[in-house]
Short mmCIF file of C-alpha atoms in Angstrom, two decimals:
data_model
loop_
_atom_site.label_atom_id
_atom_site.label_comp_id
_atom_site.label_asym_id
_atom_site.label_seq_id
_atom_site.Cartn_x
_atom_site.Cartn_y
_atom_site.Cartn_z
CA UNK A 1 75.44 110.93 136.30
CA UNK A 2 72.36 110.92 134.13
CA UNK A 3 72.05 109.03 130.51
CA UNK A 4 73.73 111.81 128.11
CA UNK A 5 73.12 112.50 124.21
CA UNK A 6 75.90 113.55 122.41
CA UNK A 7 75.26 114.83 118.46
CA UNK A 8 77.00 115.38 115.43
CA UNK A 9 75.74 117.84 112.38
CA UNK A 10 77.92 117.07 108.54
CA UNK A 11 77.37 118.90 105.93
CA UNK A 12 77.81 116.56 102.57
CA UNK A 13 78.59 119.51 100.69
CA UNK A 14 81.39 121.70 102.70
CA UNK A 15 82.86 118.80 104.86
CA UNK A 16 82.01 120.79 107.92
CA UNK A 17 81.03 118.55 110.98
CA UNK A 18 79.93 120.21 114.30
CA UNK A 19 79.54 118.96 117.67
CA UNK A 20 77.23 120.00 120.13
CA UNK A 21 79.28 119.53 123.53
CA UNK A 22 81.09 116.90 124.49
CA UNK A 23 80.73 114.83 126.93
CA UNK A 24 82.57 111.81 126.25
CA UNK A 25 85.62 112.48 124.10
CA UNK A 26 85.98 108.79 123.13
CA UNK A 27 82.66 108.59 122.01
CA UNK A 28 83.12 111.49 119.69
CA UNK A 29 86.73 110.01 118.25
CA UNK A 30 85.27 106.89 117.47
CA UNK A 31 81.88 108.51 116.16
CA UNK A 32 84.19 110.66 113.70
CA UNK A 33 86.50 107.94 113.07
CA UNK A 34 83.20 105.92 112.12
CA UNK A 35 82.21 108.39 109.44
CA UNK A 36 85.40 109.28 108.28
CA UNK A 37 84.26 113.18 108.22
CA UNK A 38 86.39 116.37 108.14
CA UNK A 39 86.15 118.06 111.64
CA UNK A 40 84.73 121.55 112.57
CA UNK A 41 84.07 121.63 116.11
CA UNK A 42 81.52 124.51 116.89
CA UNK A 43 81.11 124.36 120.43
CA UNK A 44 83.80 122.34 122.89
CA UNK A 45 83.99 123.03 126.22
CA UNK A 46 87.66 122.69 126.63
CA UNK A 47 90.81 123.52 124.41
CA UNK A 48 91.92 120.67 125.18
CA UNK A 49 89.21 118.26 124.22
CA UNK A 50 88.97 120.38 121.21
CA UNK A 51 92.67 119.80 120.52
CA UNK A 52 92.46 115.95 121.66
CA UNK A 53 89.42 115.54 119.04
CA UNK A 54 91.54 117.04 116.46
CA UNK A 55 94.64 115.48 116.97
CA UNK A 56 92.85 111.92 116.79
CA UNK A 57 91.89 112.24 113.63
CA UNK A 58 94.01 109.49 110.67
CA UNK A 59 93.99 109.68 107.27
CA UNK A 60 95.34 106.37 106.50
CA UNK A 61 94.79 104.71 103.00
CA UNK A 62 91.84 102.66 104.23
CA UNK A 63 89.61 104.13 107.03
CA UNK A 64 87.03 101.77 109.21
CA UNK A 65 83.81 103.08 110.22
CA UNK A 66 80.21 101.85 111.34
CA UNK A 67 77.62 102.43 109.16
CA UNK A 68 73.88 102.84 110.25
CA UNK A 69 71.26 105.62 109.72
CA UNK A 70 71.02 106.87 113.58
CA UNK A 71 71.88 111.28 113.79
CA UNK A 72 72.38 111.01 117.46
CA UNK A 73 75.01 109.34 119.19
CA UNK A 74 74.05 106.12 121.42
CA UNK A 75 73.25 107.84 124.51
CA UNK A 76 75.24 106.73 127.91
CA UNK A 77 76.63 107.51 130.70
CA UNK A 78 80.14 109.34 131.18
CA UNK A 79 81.49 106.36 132.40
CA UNK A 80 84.32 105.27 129.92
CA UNK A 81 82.84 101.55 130.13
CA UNK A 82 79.66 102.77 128.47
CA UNK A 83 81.30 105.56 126.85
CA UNK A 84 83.40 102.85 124.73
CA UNK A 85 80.20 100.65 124.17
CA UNK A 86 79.26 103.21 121.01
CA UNK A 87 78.72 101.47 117.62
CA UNK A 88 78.20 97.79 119.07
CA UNK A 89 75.59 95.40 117.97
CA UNK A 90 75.97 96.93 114.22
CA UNK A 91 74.17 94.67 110.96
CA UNK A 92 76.85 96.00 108.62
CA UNK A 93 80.13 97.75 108.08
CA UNK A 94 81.76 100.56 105.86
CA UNK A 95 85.16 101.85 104.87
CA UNK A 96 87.25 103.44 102.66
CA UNK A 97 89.40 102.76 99.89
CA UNK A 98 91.48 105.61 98.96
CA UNK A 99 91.53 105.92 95.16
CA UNK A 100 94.85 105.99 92.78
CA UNK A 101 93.26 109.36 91.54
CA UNK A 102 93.35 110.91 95.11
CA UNK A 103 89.60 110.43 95.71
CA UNK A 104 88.36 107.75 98.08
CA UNK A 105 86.05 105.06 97.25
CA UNK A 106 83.35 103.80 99.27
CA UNK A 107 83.37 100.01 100.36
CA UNK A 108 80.13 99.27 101.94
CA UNK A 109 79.94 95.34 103.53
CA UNK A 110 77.33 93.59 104.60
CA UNK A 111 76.56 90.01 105.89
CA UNK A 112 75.02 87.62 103.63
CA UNK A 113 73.74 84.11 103.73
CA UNK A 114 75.05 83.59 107.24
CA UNK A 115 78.52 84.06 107.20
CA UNK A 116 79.15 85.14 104.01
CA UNK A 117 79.90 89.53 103.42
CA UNK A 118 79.34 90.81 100.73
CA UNK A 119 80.86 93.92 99.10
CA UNK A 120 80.17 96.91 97.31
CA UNK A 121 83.09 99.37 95.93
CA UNK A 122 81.00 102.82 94.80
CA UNK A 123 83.29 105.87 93.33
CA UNK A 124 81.54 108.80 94.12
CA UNK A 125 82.62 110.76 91.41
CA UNK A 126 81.86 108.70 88.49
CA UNK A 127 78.86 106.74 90.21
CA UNK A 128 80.28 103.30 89.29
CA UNK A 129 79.78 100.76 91.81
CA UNK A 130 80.63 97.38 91.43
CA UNK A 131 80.43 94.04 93.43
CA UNK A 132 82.77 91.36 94.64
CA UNK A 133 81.05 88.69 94.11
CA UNK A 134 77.40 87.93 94.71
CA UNK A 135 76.17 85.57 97.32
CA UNK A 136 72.33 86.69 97.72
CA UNK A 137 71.15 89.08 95.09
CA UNK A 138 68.01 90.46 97.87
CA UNK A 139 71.16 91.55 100.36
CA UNK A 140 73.05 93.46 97.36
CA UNK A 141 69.67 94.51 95.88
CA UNK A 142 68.49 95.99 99.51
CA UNK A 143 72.34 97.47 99.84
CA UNK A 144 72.36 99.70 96.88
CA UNK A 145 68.81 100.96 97.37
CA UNK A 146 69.58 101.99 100.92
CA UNK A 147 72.44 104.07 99.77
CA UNK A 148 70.59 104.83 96.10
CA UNK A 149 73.54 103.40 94.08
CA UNK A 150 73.58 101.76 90.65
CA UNK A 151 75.35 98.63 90.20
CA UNK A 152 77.54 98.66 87.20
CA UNK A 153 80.16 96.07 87.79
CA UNK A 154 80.41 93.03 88.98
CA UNK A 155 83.70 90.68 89.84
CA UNK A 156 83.61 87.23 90.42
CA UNK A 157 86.40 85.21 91.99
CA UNK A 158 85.02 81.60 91.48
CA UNK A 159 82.35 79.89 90.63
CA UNK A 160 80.82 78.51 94.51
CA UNK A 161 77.13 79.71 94.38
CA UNK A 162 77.52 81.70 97.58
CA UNK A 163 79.61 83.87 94.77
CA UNK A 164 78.03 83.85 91.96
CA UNK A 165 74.45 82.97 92.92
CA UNK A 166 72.88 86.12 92.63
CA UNK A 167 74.91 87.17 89.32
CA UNK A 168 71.48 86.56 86.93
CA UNK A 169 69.51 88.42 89.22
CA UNK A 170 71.39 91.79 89.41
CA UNK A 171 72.78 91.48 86.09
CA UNK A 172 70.87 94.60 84.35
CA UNK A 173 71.37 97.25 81.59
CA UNK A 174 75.24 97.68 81.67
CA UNK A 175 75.98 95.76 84.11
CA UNK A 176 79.06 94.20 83.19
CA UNK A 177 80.45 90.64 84.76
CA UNK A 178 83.72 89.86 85.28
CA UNK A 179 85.16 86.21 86.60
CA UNK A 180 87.45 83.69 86.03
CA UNK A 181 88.23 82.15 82.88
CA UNK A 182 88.98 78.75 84.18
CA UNK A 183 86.90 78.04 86.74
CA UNK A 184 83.56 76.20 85.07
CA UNK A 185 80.29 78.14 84.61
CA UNK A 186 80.24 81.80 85.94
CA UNK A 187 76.53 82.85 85.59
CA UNK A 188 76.31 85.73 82.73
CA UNK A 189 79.67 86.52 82.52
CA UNK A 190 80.88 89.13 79.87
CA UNK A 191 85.05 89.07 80.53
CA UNK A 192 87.10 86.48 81.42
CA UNK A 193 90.21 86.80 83.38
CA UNK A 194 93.18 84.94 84.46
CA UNK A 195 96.29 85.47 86.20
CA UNK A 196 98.34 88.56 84.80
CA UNK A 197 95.10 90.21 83.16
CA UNK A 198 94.41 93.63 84.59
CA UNK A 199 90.89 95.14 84.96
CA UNK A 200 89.89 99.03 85.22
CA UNK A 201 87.32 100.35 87.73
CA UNK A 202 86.44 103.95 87.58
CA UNK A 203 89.86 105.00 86.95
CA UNK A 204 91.98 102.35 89.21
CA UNK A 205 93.75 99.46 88.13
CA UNK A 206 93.50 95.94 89.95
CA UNK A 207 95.82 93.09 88.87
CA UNK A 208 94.27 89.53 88.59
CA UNK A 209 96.29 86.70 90.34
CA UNK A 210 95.34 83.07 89.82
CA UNK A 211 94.96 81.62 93.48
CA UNK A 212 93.72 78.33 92.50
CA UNK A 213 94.02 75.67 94.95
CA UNK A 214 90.05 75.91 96.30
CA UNK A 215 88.66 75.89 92.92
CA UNK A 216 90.86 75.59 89.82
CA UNK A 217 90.47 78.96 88.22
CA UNK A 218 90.16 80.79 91.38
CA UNK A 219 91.40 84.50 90.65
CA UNK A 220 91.52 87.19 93.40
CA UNK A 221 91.27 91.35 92.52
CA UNK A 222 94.41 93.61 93.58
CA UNK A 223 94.11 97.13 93.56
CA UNK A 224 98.33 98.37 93.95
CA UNK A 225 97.48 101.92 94.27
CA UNK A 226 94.43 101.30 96.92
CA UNK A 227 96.56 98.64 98.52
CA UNK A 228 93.56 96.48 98.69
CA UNK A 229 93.11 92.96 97.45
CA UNK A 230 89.94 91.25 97.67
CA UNK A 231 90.83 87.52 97.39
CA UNK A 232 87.12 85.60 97.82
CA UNK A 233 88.06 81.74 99.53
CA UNK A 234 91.37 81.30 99.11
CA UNK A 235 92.42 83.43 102.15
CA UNK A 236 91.11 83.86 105.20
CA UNK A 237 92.08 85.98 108.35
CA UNK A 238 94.03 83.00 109.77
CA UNK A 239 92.91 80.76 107.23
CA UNK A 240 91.96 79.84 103.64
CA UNK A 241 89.43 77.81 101.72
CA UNK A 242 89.54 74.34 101.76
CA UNK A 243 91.33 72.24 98.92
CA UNK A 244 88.34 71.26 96.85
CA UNK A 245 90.07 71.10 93.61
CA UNK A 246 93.41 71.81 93.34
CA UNK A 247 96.43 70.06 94.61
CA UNK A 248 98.68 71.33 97.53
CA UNK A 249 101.40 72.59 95.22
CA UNK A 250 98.90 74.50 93.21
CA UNK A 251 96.90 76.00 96.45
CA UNK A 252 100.52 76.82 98.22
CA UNK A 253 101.69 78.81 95.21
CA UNK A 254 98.89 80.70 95.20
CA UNK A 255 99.38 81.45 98.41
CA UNK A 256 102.94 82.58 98.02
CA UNK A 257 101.74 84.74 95.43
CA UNK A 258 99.66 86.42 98.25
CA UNK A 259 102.14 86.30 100.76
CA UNK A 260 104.36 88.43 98.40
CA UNK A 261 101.82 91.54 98.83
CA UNK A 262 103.01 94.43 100.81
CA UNK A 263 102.15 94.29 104.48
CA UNK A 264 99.92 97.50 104.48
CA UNK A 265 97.75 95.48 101.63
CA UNK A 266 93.92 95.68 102.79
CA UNK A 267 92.44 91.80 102.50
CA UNK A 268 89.15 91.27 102.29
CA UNK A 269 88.13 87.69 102.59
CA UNK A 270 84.73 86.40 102.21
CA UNK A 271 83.50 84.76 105.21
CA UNK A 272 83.90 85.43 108.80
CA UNK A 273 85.66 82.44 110.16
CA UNK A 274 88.07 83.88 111.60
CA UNK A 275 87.24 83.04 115.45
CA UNK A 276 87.24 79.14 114.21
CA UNK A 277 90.36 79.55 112.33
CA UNK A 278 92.40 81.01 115.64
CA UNK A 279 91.22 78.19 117.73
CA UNK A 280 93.14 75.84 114.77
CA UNK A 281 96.18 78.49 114.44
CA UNK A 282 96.74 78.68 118.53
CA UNK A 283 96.82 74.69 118.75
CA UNK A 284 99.38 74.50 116.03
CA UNK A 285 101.53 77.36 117.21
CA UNK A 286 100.83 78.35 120.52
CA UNK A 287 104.51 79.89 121.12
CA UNK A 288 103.66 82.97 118.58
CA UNK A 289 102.89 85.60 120.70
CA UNK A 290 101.41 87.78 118.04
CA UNK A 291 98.80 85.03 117.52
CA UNK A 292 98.21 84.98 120.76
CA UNK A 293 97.74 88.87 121.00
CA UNK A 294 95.34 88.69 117.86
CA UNK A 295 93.49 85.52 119.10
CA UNK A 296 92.80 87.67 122.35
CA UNK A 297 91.75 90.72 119.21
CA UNK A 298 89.76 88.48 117.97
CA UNK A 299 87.72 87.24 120.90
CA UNK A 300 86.72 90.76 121.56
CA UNK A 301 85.73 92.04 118.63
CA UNK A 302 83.54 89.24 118.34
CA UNK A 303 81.80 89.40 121.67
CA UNK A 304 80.98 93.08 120.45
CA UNK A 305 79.37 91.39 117.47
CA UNK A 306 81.97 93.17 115.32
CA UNK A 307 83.71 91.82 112.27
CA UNK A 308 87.23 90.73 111.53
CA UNK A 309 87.10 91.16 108.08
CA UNK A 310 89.24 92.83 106.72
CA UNK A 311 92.61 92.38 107.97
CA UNK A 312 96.53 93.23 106.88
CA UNK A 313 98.27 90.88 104.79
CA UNK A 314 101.09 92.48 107.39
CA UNK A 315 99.46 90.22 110.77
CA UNK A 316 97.90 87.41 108.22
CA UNK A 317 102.18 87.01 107.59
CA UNK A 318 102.50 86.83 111.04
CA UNK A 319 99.66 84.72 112.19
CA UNK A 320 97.73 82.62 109.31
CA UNK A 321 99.81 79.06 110.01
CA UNK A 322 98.72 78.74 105.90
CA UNK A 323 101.13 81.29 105.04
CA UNK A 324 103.28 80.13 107.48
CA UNK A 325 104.40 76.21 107.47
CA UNK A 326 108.13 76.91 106.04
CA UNK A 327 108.97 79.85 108.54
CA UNK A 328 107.43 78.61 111.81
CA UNK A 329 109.38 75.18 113.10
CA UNK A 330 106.78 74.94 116.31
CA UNK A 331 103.95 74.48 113.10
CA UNK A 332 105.88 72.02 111.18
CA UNK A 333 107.21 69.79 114.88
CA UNK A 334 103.32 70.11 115.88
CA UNK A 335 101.86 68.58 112.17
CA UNK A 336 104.40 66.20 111.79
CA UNK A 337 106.36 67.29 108.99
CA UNK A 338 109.82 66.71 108.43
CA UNK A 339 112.94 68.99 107.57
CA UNK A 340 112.95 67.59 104.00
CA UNK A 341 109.15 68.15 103.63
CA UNK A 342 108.48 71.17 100.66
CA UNK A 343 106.71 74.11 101.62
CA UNK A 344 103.45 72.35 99.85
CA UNK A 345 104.10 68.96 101.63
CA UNK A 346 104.03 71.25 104.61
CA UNK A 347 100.71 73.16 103.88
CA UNK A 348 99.22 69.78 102.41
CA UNK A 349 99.84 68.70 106.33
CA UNK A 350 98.41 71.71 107.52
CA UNK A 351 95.40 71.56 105.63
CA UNK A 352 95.29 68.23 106.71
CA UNK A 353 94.83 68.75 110.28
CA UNK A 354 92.62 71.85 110.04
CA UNK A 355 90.32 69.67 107.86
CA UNK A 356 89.69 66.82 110.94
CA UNK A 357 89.88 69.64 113.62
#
């Protein structure tokens, strides 16, 4: 069959979305998915595909989508190989973040400085939009005029320069910088924080927890009601930062502390290393079969030149062999630790081996 266009219409202002035939219902559920958008299907040409688009739609707390300026579908062919192709090759990401008032916020992510993201929170309602950290000022500066928002916080989790090196630059009138307390110099900041502080952002809450292991002072952000945390190096998807400061039973409390987060907690790390980390995690524990299932994930979404940030603290429980040295015997038989070893002696060995992989 020929190449076919398939189109969406939103209106901002009513929610209304309509699409103008369909001829590729996958393409249209991940299309809506993508934009997160209240369905109003104008023309179908079945029930049933009308019904099957409606029925796919989630409301979940947090909501992945593409992001790029492109009203027409990718056109293709009604093949579902092509069909399924929609949305690859993307330069950045959006989501949401579903608000404690019942509103959603906006997380807009972008790559930075190779294989750094970088992140932008923006509350529609109130306008506020602030930034987790700040690893190239031009990529956050380029961000917010693209989708005409006006930085107003930002929140540092430690003091690396690929966090904190664009604070001077995008520090304007009342913007406001947040960052840890003990963690050396944090360019411009106005509030310092440390484990047990809480912080407001346009009406939510997050809780600061000291993850210090990578850098001293290192603090991550927890929103409770959003279920999101957003926890800079000392977690990665099936990984986390190396031990540059601390000392293993500092880095593996802080991990505890993170491993005690729900399952259905939102993590978004800073760096996509996650296909590196799962060749590391499948050599130490090759018997977990979810590893191997999300190792497989993983592969995919990467050949698709899509991200694996962010992930569930939920499969980071189940996978990440940092979180996971006192529960999995196959990690501790394959690093060499012993039945008397502590859970830090254990991550200490971990960290170890992932170091001279």
């Amino acid at each position: 069959m020929p190449l076919t266009a398939r189109y969406l219409i939103h209106d901002p202002k009513t929610g209304q979305t309509a699409a103008f035939d369909t001829p590729c219902a996958t393409a249209y559920k991940k299309e809506l998915e993508r934009r997160v958008e209240m369905v109003a299907l104008l023309r179908c040409s079945t029930i049933t595909l009308m019904s099957s688009l409606l029925t796919a739609r989630r409301f979940p707390s947090l909501l992945a989508f593409n992001s790029f300026d492109v009203t027409p579908l990718r056109p293709s062919s009604s093949s579902a190989h092509r069909c399924n192709s929609v949305g690859r090759a993307l330069s950045d990401w959006s989501h949401l973040m579903m608000s404690a008032s019942g509103g959603a916020f906006v997380v807009a992510q972008f790559p930075c400085l190779g294989d750094n993201y970088g992140y932008l929170i923006h509350d529609p309602k109130t306008g506020q939009t602030a930034a987790f950290d700040t690893p190239c000022a031009t990529a956050y500066k380029k961000e917010l005029e693209r989708r005409g928002w006006t930085l107003s916080h930002i929140f540092n989790t430690h003091k690396h320069h690929d966090h904190v090196g664009g604070n001077k630059e995008l520090k304007g009138d009342g913007v406001k910088i947040f960052g840890p307390a003990s963690d050396g110099n944090i360019p411009g900041m106005d509030v310092p924080l440390k484990g047990g502080d809480k912080v407001s952002f346009a009406g939510s809450e997050a809780e600061i927890i000291d993850v210090g292991g990578h850098t001293l002072g290192h603090i991550a952000y927890y929103f409770p009601s959003e279920k999101t945390a957003f926890v800079g190096d000392s977690l990665f998807a099936l990984g986390c930062g190396r031990m540059f400061e601390g000392t293993p039973t500092q880095f593996w409390s802080s991990l505890l502390r993170l491993r005690e987060l729900p399952d259905d907690t939102t993590v978004y790390c800073a760096h996509e290393y996650t296909e590196s980390n799962a060749k590391f995690a499948i050599s130490i524990e090759p018997g977990n079969l979810d590893l191997v299932r999300r190792v497989k994930e993983i592969k995919a979404q990467r050949s698709r030149g899509e991200p694996t940030v962010p992930s569930l603290m939920g499969e980071e429980k189940l996978t990440n062999p940092f979180l996971r040295g006192d529960v999995s015997a196959e990690i501790r038989k394959n690093v060499g630790a012993n039945e008397s070893d502590s859970g830090a002696e254990i991550f200490a060995k971990i960290r170890r081996r992932k170091d001279n992989f």
